[in-house]
Short mmCIF file of C-alpha atoms in Angstrom, two decimals:
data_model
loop_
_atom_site.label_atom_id
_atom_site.label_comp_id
_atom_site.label_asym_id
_atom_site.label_seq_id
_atom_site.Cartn_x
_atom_site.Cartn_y
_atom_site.Cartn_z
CA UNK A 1 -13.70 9.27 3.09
CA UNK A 2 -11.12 11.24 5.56
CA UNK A 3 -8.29 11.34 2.91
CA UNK A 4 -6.07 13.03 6.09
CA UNK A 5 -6.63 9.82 7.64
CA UNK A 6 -5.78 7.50 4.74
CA UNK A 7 -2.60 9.99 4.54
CA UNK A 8 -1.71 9.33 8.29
CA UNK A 9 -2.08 5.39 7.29
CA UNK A 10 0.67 6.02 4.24
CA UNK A 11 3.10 7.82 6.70
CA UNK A 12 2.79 4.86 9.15
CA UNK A 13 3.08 2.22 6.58
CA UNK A 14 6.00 3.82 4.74
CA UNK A 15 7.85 4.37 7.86
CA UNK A 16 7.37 0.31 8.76
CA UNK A 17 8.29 -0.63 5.10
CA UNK A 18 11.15 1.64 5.37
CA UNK A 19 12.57 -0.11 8.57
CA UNK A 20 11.61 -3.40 6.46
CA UNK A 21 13.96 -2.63 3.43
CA UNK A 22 16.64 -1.32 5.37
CA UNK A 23 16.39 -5.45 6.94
CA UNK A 24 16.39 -6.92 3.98
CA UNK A 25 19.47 -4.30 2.51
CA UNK A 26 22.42 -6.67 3.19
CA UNK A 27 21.45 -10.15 1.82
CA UNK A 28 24.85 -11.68 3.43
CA UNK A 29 23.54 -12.07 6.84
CA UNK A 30 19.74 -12.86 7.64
CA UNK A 31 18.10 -10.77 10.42
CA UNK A 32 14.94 -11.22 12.33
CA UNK A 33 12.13 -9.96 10.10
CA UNK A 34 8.81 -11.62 11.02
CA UNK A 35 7.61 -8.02 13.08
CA UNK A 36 8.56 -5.83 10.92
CA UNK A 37 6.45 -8.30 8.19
CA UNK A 38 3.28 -8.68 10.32
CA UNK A 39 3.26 -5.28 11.56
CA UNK A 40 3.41 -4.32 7.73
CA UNK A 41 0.56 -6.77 6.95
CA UNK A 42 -2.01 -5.71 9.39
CA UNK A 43 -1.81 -2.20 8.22
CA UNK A 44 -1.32 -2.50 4.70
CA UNK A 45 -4.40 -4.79 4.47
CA UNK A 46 -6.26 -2.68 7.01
CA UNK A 47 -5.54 0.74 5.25
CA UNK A 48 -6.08 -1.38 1.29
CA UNK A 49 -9.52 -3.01 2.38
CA UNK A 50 -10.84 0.58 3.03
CA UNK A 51 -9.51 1.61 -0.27
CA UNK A 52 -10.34 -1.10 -2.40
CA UNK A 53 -13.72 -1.74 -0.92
CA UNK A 54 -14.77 2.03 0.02
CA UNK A 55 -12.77 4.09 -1.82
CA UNK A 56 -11.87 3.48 -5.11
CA UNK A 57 -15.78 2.42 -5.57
CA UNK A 58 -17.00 5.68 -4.39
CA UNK A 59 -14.63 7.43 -7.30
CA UNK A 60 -17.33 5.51 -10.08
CA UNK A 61 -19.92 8.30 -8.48
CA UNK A 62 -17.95 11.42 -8.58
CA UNK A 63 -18.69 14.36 -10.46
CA UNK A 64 -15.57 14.86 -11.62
CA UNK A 65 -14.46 13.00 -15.19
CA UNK A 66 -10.88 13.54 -14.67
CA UNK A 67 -11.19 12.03 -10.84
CA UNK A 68 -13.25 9.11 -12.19
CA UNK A 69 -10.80 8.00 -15.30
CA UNK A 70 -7.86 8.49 -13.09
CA UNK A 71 -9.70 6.31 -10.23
CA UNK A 72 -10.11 3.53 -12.50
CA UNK A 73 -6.77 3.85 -14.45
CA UNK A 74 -5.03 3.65 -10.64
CA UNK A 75 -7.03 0.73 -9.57
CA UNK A 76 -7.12 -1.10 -12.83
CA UNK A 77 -2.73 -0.63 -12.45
CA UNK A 78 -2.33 -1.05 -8.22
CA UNK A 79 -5.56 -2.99 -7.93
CA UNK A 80 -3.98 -6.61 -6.93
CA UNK A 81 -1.68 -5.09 -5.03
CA UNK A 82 -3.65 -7.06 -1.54
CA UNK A 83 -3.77 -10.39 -3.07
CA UNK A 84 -0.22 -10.13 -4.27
CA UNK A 85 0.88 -8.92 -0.53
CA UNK A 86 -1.00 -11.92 0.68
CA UNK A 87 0.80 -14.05 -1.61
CA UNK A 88 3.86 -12.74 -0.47
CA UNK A 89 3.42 -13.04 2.68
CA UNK A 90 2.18 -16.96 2.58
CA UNK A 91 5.05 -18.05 0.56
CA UNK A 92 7.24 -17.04 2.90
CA UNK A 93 7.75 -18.58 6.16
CA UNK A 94 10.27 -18.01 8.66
CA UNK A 95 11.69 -21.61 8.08
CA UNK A 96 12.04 -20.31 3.97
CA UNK A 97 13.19 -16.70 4.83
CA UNK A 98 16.45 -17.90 6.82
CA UNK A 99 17.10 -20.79 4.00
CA UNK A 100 16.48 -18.70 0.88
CA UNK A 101 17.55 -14.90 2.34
CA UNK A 102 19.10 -13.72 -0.30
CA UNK A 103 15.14 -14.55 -3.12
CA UNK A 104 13.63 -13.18 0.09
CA UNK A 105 15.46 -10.06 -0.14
CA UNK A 106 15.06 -9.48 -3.82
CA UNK A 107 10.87 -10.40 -3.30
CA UNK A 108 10.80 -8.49 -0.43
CA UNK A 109 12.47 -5.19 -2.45
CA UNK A 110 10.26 -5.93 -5.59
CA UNK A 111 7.12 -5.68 -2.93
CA UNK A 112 7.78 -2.77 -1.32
CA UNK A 113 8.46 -0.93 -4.41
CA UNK A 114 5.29 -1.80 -5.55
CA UNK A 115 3.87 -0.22 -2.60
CA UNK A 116 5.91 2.53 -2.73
CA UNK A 117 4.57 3.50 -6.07
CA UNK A 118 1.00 3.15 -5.24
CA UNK A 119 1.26 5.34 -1.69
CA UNK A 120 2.92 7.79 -4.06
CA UNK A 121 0.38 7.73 -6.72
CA UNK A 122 -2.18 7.99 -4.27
CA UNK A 123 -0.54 10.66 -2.50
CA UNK A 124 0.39 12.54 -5.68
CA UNK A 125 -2.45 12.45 -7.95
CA UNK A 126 -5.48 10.71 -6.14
CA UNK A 127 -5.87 12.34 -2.92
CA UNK A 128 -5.65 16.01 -4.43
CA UNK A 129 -8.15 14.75 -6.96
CA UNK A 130 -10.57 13.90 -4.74
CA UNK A 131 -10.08 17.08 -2.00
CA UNK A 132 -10.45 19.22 -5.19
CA UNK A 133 -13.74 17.24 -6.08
CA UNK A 134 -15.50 17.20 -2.78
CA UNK A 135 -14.56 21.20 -2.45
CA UNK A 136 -16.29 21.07 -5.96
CA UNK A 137 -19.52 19.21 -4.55
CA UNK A 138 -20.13 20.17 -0.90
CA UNK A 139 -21.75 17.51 -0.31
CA UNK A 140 -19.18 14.77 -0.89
CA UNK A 141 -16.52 14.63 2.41
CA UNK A 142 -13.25 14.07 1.40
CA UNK A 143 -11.05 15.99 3.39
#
């Protein structure tokens, strides 16, 4: 798995979720957020299918104890992360978000910090895990 790649995925994300909680910052005035929600869906489900399909399955096989316990306890805290973005994302329409702005401003915070925390655990303790595990085993490509 090209972990510079799944890096370049958290930058973009984080940058679109940034412009997404600066919208939803002033809950006196509704903006226009439906792009900035979409074009935060199809990446964040894009970038989590490869991790929670490919990725965090491939961590049961590594060498490495300490990259295989904290695989798990990551997934096992961040797994639902998808459906509850999906959730999110069906409950509100764009009929709902200008009606309720103010819920879909508090939601909308609560999800992104979610995210937030998992791109930085990820970042933080995953990714250097499993660069320092594939330079460990030559033949596993993380890089």
């Amino acid at each position: 798995m090209d972990i510079a790649e799944l890096r370049r995925q958290h930058d973009e994300i984080s940058l679109i979720a940034a412009q997404l909680g600066e919208a939803v910052s002033d809950e006196s005035a509704p903006r226009q957020v439906a792009r900035l929600r979409w074009q935060l869906a199809r990446l964040l489900m894009t970038h989590l299918a490869l991790e929670d399909r490919l990725l965090y399955p491939a961590t049961v096989h590594s060498s490495d104890d300490d990259t295989r316990k904290t695989a798990a306890a990551l997934q096992q805290e961040m797994g639902d992360l998808a459906a509850r973005f999906s959730s999110y994302m069906t409950a509100w329409s764009d009929d709902r978000i200008l009606r309720e702005w103010s819920a879909f401003c508090t939601q909308t915070r609560a999800m992104l910090t979610a995210l937030a925390d998992r791109v930085d655990s990820e970042n933080r303790i995953l990714y250097p895990l499993l660069i320092r595990a594939a330079a460990d085993n030559p033949r596993r490509k993380a890089s």
